[in-house]
Every structure is written in C-alpha cells, then in structure tokens.
Coordinates of C-alpha atoms in Angstrom, one line a residue:
X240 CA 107.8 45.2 91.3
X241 CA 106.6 47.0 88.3
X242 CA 103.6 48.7 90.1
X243 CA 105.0 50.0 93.5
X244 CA 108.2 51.4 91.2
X245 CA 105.1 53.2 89.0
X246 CA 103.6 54.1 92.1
X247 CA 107.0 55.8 93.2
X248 CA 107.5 57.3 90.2
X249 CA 104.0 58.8 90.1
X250 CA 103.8 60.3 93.3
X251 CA 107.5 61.4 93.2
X252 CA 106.5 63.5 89.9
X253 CA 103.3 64.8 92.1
X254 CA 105.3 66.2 94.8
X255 CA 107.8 67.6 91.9
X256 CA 105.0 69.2 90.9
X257 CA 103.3 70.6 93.6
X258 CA 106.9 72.1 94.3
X259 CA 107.1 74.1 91.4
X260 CA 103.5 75.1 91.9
X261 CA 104.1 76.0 95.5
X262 CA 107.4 77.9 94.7
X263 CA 105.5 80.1 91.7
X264 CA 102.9 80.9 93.8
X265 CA 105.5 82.3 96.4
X266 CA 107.4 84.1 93.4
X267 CA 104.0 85.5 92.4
X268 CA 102.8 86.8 96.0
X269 CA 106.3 88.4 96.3
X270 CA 106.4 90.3 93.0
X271 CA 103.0 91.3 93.5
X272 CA 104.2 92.8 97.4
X273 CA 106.9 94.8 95.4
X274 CA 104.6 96.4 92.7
X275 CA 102.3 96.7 95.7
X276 CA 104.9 98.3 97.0
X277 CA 105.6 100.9 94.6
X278 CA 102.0 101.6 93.5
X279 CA 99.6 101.8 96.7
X280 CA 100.0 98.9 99.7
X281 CA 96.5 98.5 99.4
X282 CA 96.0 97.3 95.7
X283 CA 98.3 94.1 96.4
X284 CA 96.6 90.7 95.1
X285 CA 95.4 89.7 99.0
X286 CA 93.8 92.3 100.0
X287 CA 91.7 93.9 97.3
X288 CA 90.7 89.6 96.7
X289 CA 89.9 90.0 100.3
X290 CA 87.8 92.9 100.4
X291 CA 86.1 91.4 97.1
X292 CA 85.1 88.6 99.2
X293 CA 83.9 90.8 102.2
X294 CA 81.7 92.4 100.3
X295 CA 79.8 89.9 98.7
X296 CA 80.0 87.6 101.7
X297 CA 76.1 87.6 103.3
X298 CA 75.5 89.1 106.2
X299 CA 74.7 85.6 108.6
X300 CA 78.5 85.0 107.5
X301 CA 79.9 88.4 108.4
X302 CA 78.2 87.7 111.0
X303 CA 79.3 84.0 111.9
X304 CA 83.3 85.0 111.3
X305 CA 82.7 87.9 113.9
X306 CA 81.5 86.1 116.6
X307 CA 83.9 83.0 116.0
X308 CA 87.2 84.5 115.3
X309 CA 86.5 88.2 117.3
X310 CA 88.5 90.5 116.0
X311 CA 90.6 88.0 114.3
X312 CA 88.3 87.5 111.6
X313 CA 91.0 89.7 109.0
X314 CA 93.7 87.3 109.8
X315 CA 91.0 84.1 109.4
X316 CA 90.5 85.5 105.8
X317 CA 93.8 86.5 104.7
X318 CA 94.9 82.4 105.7
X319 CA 91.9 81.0 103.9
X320 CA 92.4 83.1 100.9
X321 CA 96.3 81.8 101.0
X322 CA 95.4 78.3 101.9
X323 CA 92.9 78.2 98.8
X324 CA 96.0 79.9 96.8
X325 CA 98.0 77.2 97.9
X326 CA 95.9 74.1 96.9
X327 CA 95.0 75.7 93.6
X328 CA 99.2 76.4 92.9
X329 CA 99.4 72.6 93.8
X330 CA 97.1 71.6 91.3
X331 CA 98.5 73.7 88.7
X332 CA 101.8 72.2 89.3
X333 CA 100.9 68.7 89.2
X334 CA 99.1 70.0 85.7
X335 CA 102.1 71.9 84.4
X336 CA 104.3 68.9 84.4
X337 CA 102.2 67.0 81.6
X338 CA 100.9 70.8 79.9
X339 CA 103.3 73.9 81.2
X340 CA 101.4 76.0 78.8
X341 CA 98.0 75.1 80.4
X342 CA 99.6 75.8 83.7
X343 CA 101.2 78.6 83.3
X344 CA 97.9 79.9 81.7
X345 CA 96.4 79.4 84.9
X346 CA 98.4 81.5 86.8
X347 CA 98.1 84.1 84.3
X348 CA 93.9 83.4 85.0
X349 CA 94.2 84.4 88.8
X350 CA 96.0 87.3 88.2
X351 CA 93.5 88.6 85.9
X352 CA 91.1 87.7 89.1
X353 CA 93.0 90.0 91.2
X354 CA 93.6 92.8 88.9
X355 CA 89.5 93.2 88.3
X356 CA 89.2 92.8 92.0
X357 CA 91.2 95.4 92.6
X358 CA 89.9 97.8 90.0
X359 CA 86.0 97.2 91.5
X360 CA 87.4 98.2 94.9
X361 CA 85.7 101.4 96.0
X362 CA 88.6 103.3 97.0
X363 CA 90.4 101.9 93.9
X364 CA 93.6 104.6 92.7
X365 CA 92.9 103.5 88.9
X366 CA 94.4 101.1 86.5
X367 CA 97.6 101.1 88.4
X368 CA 95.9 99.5 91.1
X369 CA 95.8 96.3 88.7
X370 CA 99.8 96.2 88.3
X371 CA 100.5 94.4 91.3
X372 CA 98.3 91.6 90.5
X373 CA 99.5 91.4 86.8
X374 CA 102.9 91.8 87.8
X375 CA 102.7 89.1 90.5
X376 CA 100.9 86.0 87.7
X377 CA 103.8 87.0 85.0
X378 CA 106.3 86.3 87.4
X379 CA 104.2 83.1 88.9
X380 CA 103.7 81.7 85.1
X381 CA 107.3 82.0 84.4
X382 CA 108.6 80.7 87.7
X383 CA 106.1 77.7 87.3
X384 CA 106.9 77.3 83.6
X385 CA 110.7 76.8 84.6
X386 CA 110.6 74.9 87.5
X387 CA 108.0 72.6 85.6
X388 CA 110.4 72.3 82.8
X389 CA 113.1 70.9 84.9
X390 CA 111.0 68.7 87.1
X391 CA 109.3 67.0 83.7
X392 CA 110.7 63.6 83.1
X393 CA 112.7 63.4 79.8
X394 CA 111.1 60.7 76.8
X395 CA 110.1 57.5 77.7
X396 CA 111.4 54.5 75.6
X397 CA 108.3 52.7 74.3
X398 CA 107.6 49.4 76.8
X399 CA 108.7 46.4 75.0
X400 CA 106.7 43.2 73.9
X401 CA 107.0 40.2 76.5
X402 CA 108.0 37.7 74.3
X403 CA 111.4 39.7 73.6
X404 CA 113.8 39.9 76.3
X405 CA 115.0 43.0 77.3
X406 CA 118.6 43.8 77.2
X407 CA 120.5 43.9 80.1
X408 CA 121.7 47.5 80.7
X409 CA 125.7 47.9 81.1
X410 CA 126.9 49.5 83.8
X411 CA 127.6 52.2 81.6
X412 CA 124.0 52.7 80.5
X413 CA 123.2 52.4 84.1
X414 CA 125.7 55.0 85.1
X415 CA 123.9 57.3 82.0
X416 CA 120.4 56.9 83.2
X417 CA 122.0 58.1 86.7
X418 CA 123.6 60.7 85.1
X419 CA 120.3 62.6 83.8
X420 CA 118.0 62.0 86.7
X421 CA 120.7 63.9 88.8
X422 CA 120.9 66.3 85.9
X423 CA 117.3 67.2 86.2
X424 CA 116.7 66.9 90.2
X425 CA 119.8 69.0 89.7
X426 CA 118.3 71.5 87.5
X427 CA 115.0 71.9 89.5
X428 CA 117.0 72.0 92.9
X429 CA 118.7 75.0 91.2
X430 CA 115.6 76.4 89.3
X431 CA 113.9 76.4 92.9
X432 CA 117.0 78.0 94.8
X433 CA 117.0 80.7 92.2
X434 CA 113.0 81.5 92.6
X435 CA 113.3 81.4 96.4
X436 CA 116.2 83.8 96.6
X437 CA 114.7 86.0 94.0
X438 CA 110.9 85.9 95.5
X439 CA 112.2 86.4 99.1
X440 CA 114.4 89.4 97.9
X441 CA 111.4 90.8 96.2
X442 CA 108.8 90.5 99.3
X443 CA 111.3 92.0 101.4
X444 CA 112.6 95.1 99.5
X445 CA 107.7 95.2 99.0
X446 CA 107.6 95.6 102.5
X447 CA 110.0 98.0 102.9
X448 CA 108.6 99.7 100.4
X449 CA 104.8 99.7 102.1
X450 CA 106.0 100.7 105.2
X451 CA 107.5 103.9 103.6
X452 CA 104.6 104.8 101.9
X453 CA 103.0 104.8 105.7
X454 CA 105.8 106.7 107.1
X455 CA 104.2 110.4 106.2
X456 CA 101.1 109.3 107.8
X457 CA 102.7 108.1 111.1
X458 CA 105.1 111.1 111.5
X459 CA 101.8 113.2 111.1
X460 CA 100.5 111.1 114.1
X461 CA 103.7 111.7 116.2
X462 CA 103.8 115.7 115.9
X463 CA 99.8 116.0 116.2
X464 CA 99.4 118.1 119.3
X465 CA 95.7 117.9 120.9
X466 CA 94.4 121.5 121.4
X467 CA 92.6 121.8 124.6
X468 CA 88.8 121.6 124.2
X469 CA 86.5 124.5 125.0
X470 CA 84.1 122.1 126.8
X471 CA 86.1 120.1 128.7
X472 CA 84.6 116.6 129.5
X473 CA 83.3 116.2 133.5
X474 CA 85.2 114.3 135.7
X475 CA 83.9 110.8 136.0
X476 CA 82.9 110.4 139.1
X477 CA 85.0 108.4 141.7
X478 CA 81.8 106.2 142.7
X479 CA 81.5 105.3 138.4
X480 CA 84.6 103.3 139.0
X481 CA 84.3 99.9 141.0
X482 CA 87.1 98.4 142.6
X483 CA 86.1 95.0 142.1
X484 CA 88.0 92.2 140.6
X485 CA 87.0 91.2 137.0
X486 CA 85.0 94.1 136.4
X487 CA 85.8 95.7 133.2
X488 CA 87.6 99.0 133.6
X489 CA 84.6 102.2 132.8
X490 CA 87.5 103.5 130.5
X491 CA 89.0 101.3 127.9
X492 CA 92.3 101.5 126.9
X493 CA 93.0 102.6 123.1
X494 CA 94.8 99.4 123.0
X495 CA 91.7 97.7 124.7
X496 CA 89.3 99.0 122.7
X497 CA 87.4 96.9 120.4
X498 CA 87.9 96.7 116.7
X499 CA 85.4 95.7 113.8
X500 CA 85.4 97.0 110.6
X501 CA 85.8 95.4 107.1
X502 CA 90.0 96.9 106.4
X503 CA 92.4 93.8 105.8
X504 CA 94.8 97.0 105.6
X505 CA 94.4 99.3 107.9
X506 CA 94.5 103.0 106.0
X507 CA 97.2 105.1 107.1
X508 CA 96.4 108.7 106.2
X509 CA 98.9 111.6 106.1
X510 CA 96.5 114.3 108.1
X511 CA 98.8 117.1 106.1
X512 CA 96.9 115.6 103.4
X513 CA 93.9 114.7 104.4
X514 CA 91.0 116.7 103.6
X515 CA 86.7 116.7 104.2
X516 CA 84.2 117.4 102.0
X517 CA 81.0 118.3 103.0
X518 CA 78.3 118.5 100.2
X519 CA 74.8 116.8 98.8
X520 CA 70.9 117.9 99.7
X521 CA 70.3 121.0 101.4
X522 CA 73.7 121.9 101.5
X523 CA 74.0 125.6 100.5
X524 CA 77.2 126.5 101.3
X525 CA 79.4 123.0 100.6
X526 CA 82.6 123.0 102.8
X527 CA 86.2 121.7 102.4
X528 CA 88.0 120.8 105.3
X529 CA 91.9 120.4 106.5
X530 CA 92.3 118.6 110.1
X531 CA 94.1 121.7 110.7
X532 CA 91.6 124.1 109.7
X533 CA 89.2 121.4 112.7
X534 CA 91.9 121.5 115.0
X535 CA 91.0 125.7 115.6
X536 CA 87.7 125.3 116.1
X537 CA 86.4 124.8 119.5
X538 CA 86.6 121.2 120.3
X539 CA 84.0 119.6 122.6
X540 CA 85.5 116.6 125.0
X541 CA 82.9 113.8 126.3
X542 CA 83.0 110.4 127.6
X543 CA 80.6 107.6 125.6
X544 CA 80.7 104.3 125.2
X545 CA 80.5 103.1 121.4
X546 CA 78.7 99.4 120.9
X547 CA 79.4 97.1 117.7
X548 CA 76.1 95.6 116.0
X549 CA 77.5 92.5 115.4
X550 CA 78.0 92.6 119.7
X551 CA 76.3 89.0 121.2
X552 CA 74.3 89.5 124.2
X553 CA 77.2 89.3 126.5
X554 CA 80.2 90.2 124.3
X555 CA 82.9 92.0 124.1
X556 CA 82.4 94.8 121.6
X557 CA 81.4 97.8 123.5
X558 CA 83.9 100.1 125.2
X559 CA 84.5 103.8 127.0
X560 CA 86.3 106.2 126.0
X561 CA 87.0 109.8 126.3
X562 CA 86.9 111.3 123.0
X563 CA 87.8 115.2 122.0
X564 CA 86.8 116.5 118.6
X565 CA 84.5 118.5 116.6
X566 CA 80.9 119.0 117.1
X567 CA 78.8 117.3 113.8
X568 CA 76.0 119.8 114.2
X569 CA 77.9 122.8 114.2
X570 CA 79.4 122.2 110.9
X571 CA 76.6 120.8 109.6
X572 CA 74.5 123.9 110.2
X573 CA 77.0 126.3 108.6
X574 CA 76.9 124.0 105.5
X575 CA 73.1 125.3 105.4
X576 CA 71.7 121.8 107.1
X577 CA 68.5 121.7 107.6
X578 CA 66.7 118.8 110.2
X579 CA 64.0 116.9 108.3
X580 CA 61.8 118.2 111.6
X581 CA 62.4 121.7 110.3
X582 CA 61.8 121.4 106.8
X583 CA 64.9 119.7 105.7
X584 CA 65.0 118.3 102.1
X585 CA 68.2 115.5 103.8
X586 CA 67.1 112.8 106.6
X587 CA 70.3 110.5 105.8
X588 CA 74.3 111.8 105.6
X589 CA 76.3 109.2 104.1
X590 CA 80.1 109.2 105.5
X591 CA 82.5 107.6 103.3
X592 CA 85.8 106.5 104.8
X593 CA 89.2 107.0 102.5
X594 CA 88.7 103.1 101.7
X595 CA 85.4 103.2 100.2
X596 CA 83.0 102.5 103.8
X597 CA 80.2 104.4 103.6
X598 CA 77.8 104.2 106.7
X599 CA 74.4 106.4 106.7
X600 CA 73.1 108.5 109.9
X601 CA 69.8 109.6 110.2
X602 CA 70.1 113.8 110.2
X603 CA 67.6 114.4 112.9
X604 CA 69.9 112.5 115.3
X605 CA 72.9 114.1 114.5
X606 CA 71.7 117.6 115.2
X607 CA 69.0 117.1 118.2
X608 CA 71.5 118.1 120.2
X609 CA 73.6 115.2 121.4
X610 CA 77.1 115.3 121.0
X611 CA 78.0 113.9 117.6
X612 CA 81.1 114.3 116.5
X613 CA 84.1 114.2 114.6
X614 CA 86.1 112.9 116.7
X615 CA 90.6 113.7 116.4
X616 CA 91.6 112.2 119.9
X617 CA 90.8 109.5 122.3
X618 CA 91.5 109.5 125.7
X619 CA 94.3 111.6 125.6
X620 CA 96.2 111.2 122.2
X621 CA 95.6 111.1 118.6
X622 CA 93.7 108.8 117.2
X623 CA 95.4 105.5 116.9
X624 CA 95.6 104.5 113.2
X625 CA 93.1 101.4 114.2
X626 CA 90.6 103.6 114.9
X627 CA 90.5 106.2 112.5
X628 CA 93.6 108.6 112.6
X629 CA 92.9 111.7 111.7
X630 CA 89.2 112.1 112.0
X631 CA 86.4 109.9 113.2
X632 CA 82.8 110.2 113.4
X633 CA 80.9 108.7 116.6
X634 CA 77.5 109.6 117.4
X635 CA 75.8 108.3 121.1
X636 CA 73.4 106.3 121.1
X637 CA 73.8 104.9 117.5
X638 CA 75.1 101.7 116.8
X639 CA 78.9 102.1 114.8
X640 CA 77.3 100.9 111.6
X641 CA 75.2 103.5 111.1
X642 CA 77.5 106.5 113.2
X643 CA 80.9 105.5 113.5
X644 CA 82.7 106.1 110.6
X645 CA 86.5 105.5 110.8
X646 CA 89.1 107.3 108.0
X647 CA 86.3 110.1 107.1
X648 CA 87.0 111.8 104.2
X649 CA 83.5 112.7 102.8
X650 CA 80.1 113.7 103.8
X651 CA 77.4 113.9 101.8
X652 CA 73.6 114.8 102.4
X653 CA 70.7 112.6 101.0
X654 CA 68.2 110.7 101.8
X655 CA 67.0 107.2 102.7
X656 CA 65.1 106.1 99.9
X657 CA 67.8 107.6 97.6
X658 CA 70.6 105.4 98.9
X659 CA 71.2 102.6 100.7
X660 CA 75.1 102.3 102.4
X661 CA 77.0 99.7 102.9
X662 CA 75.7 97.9 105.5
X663 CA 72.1 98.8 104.5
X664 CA 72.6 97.1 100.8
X665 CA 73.3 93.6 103.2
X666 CA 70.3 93.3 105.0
X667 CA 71.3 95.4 108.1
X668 CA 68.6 98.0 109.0
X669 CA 68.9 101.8 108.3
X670 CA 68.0 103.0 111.8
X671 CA 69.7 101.5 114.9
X672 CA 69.4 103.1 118.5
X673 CA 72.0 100.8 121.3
X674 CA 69.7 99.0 122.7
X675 CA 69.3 98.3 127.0
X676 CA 71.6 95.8 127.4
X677 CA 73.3 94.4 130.8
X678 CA 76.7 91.8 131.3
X679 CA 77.3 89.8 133.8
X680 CA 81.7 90.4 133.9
X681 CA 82.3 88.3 137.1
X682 CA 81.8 85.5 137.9
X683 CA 82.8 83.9 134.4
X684 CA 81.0 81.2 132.9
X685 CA 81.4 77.8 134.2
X686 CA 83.8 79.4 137.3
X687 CA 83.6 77.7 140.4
X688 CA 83.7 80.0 143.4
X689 CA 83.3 78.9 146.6
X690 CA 79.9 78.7 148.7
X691 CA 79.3 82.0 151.1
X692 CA 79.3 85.7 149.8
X693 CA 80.0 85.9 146.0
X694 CA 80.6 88.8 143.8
X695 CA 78.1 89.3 140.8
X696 CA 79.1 92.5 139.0
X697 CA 79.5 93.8 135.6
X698 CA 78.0 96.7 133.7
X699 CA 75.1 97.6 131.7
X700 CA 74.1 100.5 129.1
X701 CA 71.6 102.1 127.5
X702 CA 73.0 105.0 125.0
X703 CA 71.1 108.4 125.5
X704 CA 69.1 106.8 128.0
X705 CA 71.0 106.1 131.0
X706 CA 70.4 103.0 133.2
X707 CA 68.5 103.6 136.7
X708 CA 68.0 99.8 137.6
X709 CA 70.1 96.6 137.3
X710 CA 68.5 93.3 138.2
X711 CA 69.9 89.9 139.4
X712 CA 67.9 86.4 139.3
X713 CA 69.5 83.1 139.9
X714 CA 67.9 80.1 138.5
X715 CA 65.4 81.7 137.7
X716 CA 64.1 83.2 141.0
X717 CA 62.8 86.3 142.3
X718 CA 64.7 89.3 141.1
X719 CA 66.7 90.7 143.3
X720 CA 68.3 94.8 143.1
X721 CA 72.0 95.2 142.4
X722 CA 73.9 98.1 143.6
X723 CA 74.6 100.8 140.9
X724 CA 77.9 102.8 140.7
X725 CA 77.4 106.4 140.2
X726 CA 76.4 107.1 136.7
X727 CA 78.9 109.2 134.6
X728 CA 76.7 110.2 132.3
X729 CA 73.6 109.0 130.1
X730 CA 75.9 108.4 126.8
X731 CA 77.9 105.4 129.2
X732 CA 77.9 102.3 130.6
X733 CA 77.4 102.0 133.9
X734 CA 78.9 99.2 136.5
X735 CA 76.8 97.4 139.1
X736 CA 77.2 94.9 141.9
X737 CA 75.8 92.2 143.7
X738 CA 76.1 90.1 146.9
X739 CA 74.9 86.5 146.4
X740 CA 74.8 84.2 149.2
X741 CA 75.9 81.1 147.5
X742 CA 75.1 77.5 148.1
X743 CA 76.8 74.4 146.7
X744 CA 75.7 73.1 143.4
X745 CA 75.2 74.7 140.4
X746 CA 73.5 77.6 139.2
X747 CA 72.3 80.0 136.7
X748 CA 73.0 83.8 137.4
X749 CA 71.1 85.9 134.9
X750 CA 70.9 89.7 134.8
X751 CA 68.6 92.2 133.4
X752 CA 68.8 96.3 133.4
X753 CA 66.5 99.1 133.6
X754 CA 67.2 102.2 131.4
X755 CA 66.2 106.1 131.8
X756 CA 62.7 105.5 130.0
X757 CA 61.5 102.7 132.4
X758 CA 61.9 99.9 130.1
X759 CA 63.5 96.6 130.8
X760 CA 65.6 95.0 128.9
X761 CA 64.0 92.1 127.2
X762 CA 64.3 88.3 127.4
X763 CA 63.4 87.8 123.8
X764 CA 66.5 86.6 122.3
X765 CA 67.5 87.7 118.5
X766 CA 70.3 87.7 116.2
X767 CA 72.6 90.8 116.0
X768 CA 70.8 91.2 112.2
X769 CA 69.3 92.9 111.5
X770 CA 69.4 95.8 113.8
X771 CA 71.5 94.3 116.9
X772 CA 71.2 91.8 119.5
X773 CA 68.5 91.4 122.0
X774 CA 67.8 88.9 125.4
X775 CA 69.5 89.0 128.7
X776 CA 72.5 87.4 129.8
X777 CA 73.2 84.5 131.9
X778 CA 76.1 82.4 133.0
X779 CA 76.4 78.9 134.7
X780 CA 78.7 78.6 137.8
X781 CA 79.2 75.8 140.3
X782 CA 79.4 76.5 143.8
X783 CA 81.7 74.3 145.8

C-alpha cells in the first residue's frame, strides 16, 4: 500500500535523523569536556549554561527547585539542560536530512550560546573560557553534517503518470536498489561507529583531564594540618545530647551537613594559591592574605548551628557544627574598620567567593562581638571541598545568604545603598537575623505509633538568642511544656522532649519555642522570601 510504505519510509528517515542529531550532540558535549578539560573544568558548555540560567531564574523558582529536589536541585538542572539539548539535537537532525547546511548552522548557533554564557560568568578566566563551547558545536556541526549525509536518501525518480504502466524491475535492478540502501545504512552505521568511538575517547581523556586540574587542590586538602586554637571551643554538655530515637544528632556530620548554594561545579581551590583581599570603605590599611599567613594567627573554635534561608518551617537545612578559624573582627579592625555605630563610613562588606558569589553582611554585626569568622576547619578537619575548602565565612545568627560565604577570596567594604549582592539584586532582603524556629524530628509525619506513652522530641533554635521554652499542643489544645536538654550555647540549636499520653485516632502534634528575649515563635506562616520562613510546625500521626 502506497501510503503505509510512505509512512515507513518517513518515519524510518525521522529516526535516521534524530540519530545523527543525537550522535552530534554527544560528539559535541564530548569535545567540549576535552577543551574543558584543558582550559578551566568550569567553563565547559553545561555548566557556565547552567549558571546562566541560575542566575536569571526568579527567586519563587530558586525557591520552588530547593524545596522540591533538596539538595538535588544541581543534578535536576544539569538533566533538564541535557534533556532540552537532546530534543533540540533531534530536531536539528530530522532538519539536516532535507538542509545539512541549515543544521549544521544550528549547532554552530548553540555553541555561540554557550561561549557568551560563559564569558558573562562572573568568575569567567577570559576568552579562553569560550573555547570549550566553540570547540564542542565545530565538532557537533561536522559530526551531524556527516552522519546526515549518509542517512539522506539518494534522488528520487520522478512518479510516473497512471495511464503508463510501470516497468517491472528485473531481479537485477531489484538486487541494485538493494545494493545502495545497504550502501548508505552502511555508511551511516559506519559514520555513527566512527563519532561514538571518537566522542567517547574525547569525554574520557576531558575528564581525566578535569580531575588533574583538581588534583593540586585536593593534595593541599590532604597535608593541611589544623593548628590548635587559642580559644578552644567548650565542651558540649552531656545533657545537650539526647539519647532518643529519631532525634537529630546536636552535631552534624560534615557529610550530613546540608548543602545549598548556586555551584553546578564545585570550586576546588589549591590553598598554596589561594589568597584574600581585604579592601573598599574605610579600609586604611588594605590586607592580602595567604591561608598560611591565617593559619598563625590565633584561631578561635565554637560550636553554631548555620540555617539556609530557603529552610521550610520544618526542614532540613540547618545543622551543628564545630568550626575553628579566624576571628572576622580582628582582621577587620587591623584593616582600619570602622562600625557604622562608631563613625564608620562601611555598614555592608561584600564577600565574593572564587566563582563569582557575592553575599553582603551588615558591619555592625560582624564586629559586635560575636564570633564571626573565617572559618578553615569543621569539626575536626579541613574544610570539605563542599563547603568551602580553604576558607569560609560564617557569622551566628545570620542567615547563610547574607554570612556564609563559601570559596572566599575577597572582601570588600561598602555600603548598602551602594550595592546590592547577589541575592539582594533577586528580591531577597539585605538584613536577615535566624529567626525562632522549633521542629518536631519524631514522631514523623503520618507515623503510626501505638496508643500509651509517645515520644515527641526534636529541636529548636534561635541564633544569638538562645531558646529557654519549647511548647507542645496537640490538636490544637492547651500548651503543654517540653523538657529542654542543656543548652550548649546561645549560637545552637537546642533538643527538647515530650511525653504524650496517646489515644487512638488521629492527631495533630504542633510545636512552638520560646527564645532568650521572651518571644514566641509565631504562627503566621510566610514564604522563605523574602527574608526566611516563618509559622510553627505540625505533623499528623495516627494512634493505633
């Protein structure tokens, strides 16, 4: 039947086609992972695409990827970017069958994309930063103008009247036709063999290359030895540390520890070469650092708790830990910093991270004597590269997107209404204190203990305010007082406990905390924008 065999025909050409456009695009993702390779792992076409994306993505979206995909939202991107990649590739191959040129063309269209995406990155090296991307389309347009050559049928005899009979073809003509469809399935079959081999040769001998570039960073990681501090963190008290099940631990592992920042790669700095600057308003005497050069000052060691923005009431990014580094005030002061309260001409210092994050602090909290930092260890060991290897800044009692800067390699004193950082430019407010906040860790939502004597425990925190009260309703009842756990300190969570007499059925357990100032935590719910989340948290459980 004429039409099913047009049909076949059709459709066996579109999946020719979305071959070959498949099959570039992996030529053109591999060559651009070698030139990656050899300039700077950071410039290749995904990520700086990636981070071009971040940064003009609103905030309610940030926001929305955070609290769907946790800390997965990097890996969420990177497929979407590669799933888009992949459907556009297909399109282009079903294109270059009928126009390679036009095709081709395109290819050579997205890796112009990629090579101004990766020259507007902030931490861009320069033009060489655009090679990978270049690199990656020429190989892409050629691969796809090949493979589209050999998948694109050969000419078509013009279709004959009706009236005249057509002839008959001999089983020699037959055995011809044969002949040069296997040539060209042939051909493409060997066109595609060729690009695999080649492309998977190329993205292998890219990665190795990447991971060398990272080896000087992560050998300086292995020989770092911790000096001991001068002011030696307190020992947490054994009564801060409840042994009951499904509480969260007071300290968090490093490997625990929550991650959010906007790096699809994470930097991997050499501390041999990594350096500070500290400059800007009010600076008189503009420093230079070397970690070294940090490492012999006197190093101050505290336990806080650091607290994401983008944290729900009753999520998961807030952790302990016990961090050693450098007092922020002290160098601060020798730079000739001045407080705003005593005449300072700076109220904002802008840290920018060796990828381009820059996060602004307001001055007067950094040197009213809390212990800001810059932080070189955590609990016990380097940084991990995750978090900032070599140098960190935390301060308590600020959420991280205004304090927390990972990768710092610059610090610079100005002022609010002169510049607005990152976050500040995407509708996230300039000043933002932790605010009291309680979770409920066990039981979990929708658990299903048994009637009698349950468990209700978890921890709450209120950054440079301490908690002195937790509270416990259920459904909506009389508040009842939970039992507090020694408090370790008033820059870290504290855990709490309560006995419920359960009956059958179900139930709403909702908790509320009290913090250092007398004030309660507040049942207005908000959004984590634009200056963190607020309300109290509840979970549903039926008793059986």
């Amino acid at each position: 039947m004429p039409g099913v065999s047009s049909f076949r025909s059709n459709l066996f050409r579109a999946v020719l086609g979305a071959s070959a456009g498949l099959l570039a695009a992996f030529a053109a993702l591999a060559v651009a992972a070698l030139a990656a390779g050899l300039v700077r792992p950071a410039a290749g076409p995904v990520t700086v695409v990636g981070g071009a994306v971040i940064d003009r993505t609103p905030a309610a979206v940030k926001d929305f990827a955070i609290r769907t995909f946790g800390e997965n939202d990097k890996t969420a991107l990177r497929l979407g970017i590669l799933a888009v990649l992949a459907l556009i590739a297909v399109a282009l191959g079903v294109l270059a069958l009928s126009h390679r040129r036009a095709g081709s063309g395109g290819v050579l269209l997205f890796g112009a994309v990629g090579a101004a995406a990766a020259l507007s990155r902030p931490d861009s090296a320069g033009l060489g930063d655009a090679l990978p991307s270049i690199a990656g389309a020429v190989a892409g347009a050629l691969a796809l103008y090949v493979l589209a050559s050999k998948a694109a049928p050969g000419p078509v005899p013009e279709s004959v009247p009706e009236p005249v009979p057509e002839p008959v073809p001999t089983p020699a003509d037959a055995d011809g036709q044969h002949d040069a469809e296997r040539w060209n399935r042939r051909g493409f079959l060997t066109a595609a063999g060729v690009t695999v081999a080649a492309s998977a040769s190329a993205g292998a001998l890219g990665t190795f290359l990447s991971g060398r570039q990272g080896q000087g960073a992560v050998a300086s990681r292995a020989n770092l030895i911790l000096p001991q501090p001068a002011s030696p963190a307190p020992a947490v008290p054994a009564g801060a540390r409840l042994q009951i099940p499904g509480v969260t631990a007071f300290t968090t592992p490093n490997s625990d520890f929550y991650r959010v920042d906007t790096a699809l790669t994470v930097p991997k700095v050499d501390a041999g070469t990594w350096r500070l600057r500290i400059h800007g308003d009010g600076v008189t005497r503009p420093r230079t650092y070397t970690l070294d050069q940090l490492l012999a000052r006197p190093l101050i060691e505290r336990d806080i708790t650091l607290t994401c923005v983008s944290n729900e009431v009753g999520g998961p990014y807030i952790g302990t830990a016990r961090w050693l580094g450098v007092p922020l005030a002290d160098l601060l002061e020798e730079a000739g910093v001045v407080p705003p309260s005593r005449g300072g001409e700076a109220d904002q210092l802008v840290a920018r991270s060796v990828d381009g994050m820059t996060l602004g602090s307001p001055v007067e909290d950094l040197m009213d004597g809390r212990d800001a930092m810059l932080a070189v260890g955590m609990n016990g060991e380097p940084l991990p590269f995750d978090h900032g290897f070599p140098v960190r800044m935390l301060v308590p009692g600020l959420y991280g997107y205004v304090s927390a800067c990972k990768w710092i390699t610059d610090i610079e004193l100005t002022t609010f209404d002169a510049y607005d950082a990152y976050w500040v430019k995407r509708a996230w407010a300039r000043r933002a204190p932790v605010k009291t906040q309680s979770r409920i860790d066990t039981p979990k939502p929708f658990a299903r203990p048994a009637a009698g004597t349950v468990v209700v425990a978890g921890v709450a925190w209120a950054q440079r305010r301490g908690i002195t009260r937790v509270q416990i309703s259920v459904d909506d009842g009389p508040w009842q007082d939970a039992d507090l756990a020694d408090q370790a300190g008033i820059d870290t969570w504290r855990q709490w406990s309560y006995r419920w007499g359960a009956t059958p059925g179900g139930h709403t357990i909702t908790v509320r905390a009290t913090d250092g100032t007398g004030q309660v935590q507040t049942e207005r719910r908000t959004r984590t924008i634009p200056d963190g989340a607020s309300g109290r948290h509840s979970v549903f459980v039926t008793v059986t």
